[in-house]
Amino acid sequence: MDVLVYLIPASLILGGLGLAAFFWALKSDQFDDPAGDSRRILSDEFDDKPKG
């Protein structure tokens, strides 16, 4: 039971860090357009070679 004194605060701190990282990712537009990115990678329009 003494180990709970260490595990409960550690889990709360790690959970808070994970939540803060998630909100930071939302604020910095990490999840801006996932549907567009998934279609864009399959398109031939954005190849490395120039058009012509």
Backbone as a ProteinNet text record, in pm:
[ID]
protein_1_A
[PRIMARY]
MDVLVYLIPASLILGGLGLAAFFWALKSDQFDDPAGDSRRILSDEFDDKPKG
[TERTIARY]
81.7	0	86.2	210.1	296.5	334.7	332.9	372.3	268.1	144.5	40.8	68.9	143.8	181.1	265.6	341.4	424.4	352.7	274.5	212.6	98.5	18.5	-95.1	-48.7	42.9	90.7	164.4	240.2	311.6	213	105.6	7.7	-68.4	-95.8	-163	-72.9	54.4	148.3	163.4	178.2	191.3	63.6	-50.1	-176.9	-191.5	-151.1	-155	-59.9	58.1	151.6	94.4	30.5	-31.8	-144.9	-224.2	-333.9	-280.6	-174.2	-113	-55.3	7.3	61.4	-50.7	-162.5	-276	-331.5	-348.3	-398.9	-299.8	-168.5	-67.8	-78.7	-100.4	-114.6	-239.6	-346.9	-467	-442.8	-372.7	-349	-255	-159.9	-63.5	-106.3	-235.2	-295.1	-229.9	-197.5	-141.4	-247.1	-373.1	-482.3	-565.3	-499.2	-567.5	-651.4	-592.6	-665	-621.7	-654.6	-609.8	-677.3	-799.3	-866	-802.1	-767.9	-702.2	-563.2	-490.7	-357.9	-364.4	-464.5	-473.7	-507.8	-583.2	-611.2	-494.5	-424.9	-315.3	-198.3	-174	-59.9	-81.8	-206.8	-236.7	-247.8	-242.1	-259.3	-127.8	-137.5	-19.3	14.6	-68.5	-48.1	74.4	109.1	218	340.6	382.9	503	628.3	742.5	868.5	917.1	871.9	916.8	829.3	889.5	810	715.7	609.6	513	574	537.1	583.2	612.3
-120.2	0	126.7	115.7	234	278.1	184.6	218	307.5	303.6	389.2	537.2	568.3	706.5	761.6	676.2	717.3	700.3	596.1	565.3	660	699.2	787	925.7	992	1120.8	1107.2	999.8	979.9	962.2	887	867.6	996.6	1076.9	1204.7	1302.2	1303.5	1391	1347.3	1217.8	1168.2	1190.8	1173.5	1200.7	1347.6	1434.3	1578.2	1618.3	1555.9	1583.8	1539.4	1424.3	1376.5	1467.9	1514.8	1606.4	1740.6	1788.6	1914.5	1899.1	1784.7	1761.6	1755.3	1696.1	1689.5	1828.3	1910.5	2045.7	2130.6	2108.9	2179.9	2140.5	2012	1966.7	2026.7	2038.7	2103	2250.9	2318.2	2461.4	2491.1	2402	2427.6	2364.4	2333	2283	2155.4	2063.3	1935.7	1849.1	1870.5	1791.3	1875.6	1957.8	2057	1994.1	1907.5	1851.3	1706.7	1613.8	1476	1409.6	1446.5	1385.5	1433	1560.4	1612.8	1555	1535.1	1475.9	1332.3	1258.8	1119	1108.2	1203.9	1203.1	1259	1355.5	1420.9	1326	1234	1144.4	1042.8	1016.8	922.4	990	1121.7	1195.3	1201.8	1194.7	1208.3	1354.3	1444.8	1586.1	1642.3	1586.4	1638.7	1547.8	1504.4	1421.7	1507.9	1443.3	1515.3	1565.2	1501.4	1543.5	1657.9	1751.4	1863.9	1823.2	1901.9	1874.6	1915.1	1842	1882.9	1775.1
0	0	0	47.5	49.5	-91.3	-184.7	-321.4	-388.8	-340.5	-396.2	-373.8	-269.9	-242.9	-357.8	-424.6	-537.7	-671.9	-684.5	-813.1	-849.2	-753.8	-783.6	-828.9	-759.8	-812.3	-945.9	-962.2	-1089	-1203.2	-1181.9	-1288.5	-1317.5	-1216	-1238.8	-1315.1	-1283.3	-1354.2	-1499.3	-1524.5	-1661.7	-1741.9	-1678.3	-1745.7	-1779.2	-1688.8	-1714.2	-1826.4	-1832	-1941.5	-2075.7	-2077.1	-2200.3	-2244.6	-2151.7	-2183.5	-2233.1	-2170.9	-2215.2	-2356	-2385.8	-2520.1	-2623.4	-2586.9	-2678.4	-2707.8	-2605.5	-2627.5	-2705.5	-2683.5	-2762.3	-2909.5	-2937.3	-3075.6	-3139.6	-3065.6	-3119	-3147.7	-3057.1	-3072.5	-3189.4	-3217	-3323.7	-3455.9	-3470	-3594.6	-3646.8	-3560.1	-3602.2	-3670.3	-3638.2	-3693	-3788.9	-3868.9	-3950.9	-4061	-4144.3	-4258.6	-4284.4	-4197.1	-4219.3	-4339.1	-4371.4	-4486.6	-4616.5	-4623.6	-4742.3	-4761	-4652	-4661.3	-4710.9	-4668.6	-4711.8	-4859.1	-4912.4	-5057.1	-5137.1	-5082.1	-5152.3	-5175.4	-5086	-5101.3	-5212.5	-5247.8	-5354.7	-5490.7	-5494.3	-5618.9	-5696.3	-5830.2	-5915	-5941.7	-5897.7	-5924.6	-5853.4	-5738.8	-5657.1	-5661.6	-5779.2	-5793.6	-5782.1	-5766.2	-5757.8	-5893.8	-5999.3	-6132	-6184	-6260.3	-6310.7	-6422.1	-6437.7	-6543.9	-6678.4	-6783.6	-6914.8	-7004.3
[MASK]
++++++++++++++++++++++++++++++++++++++++++++++++++++

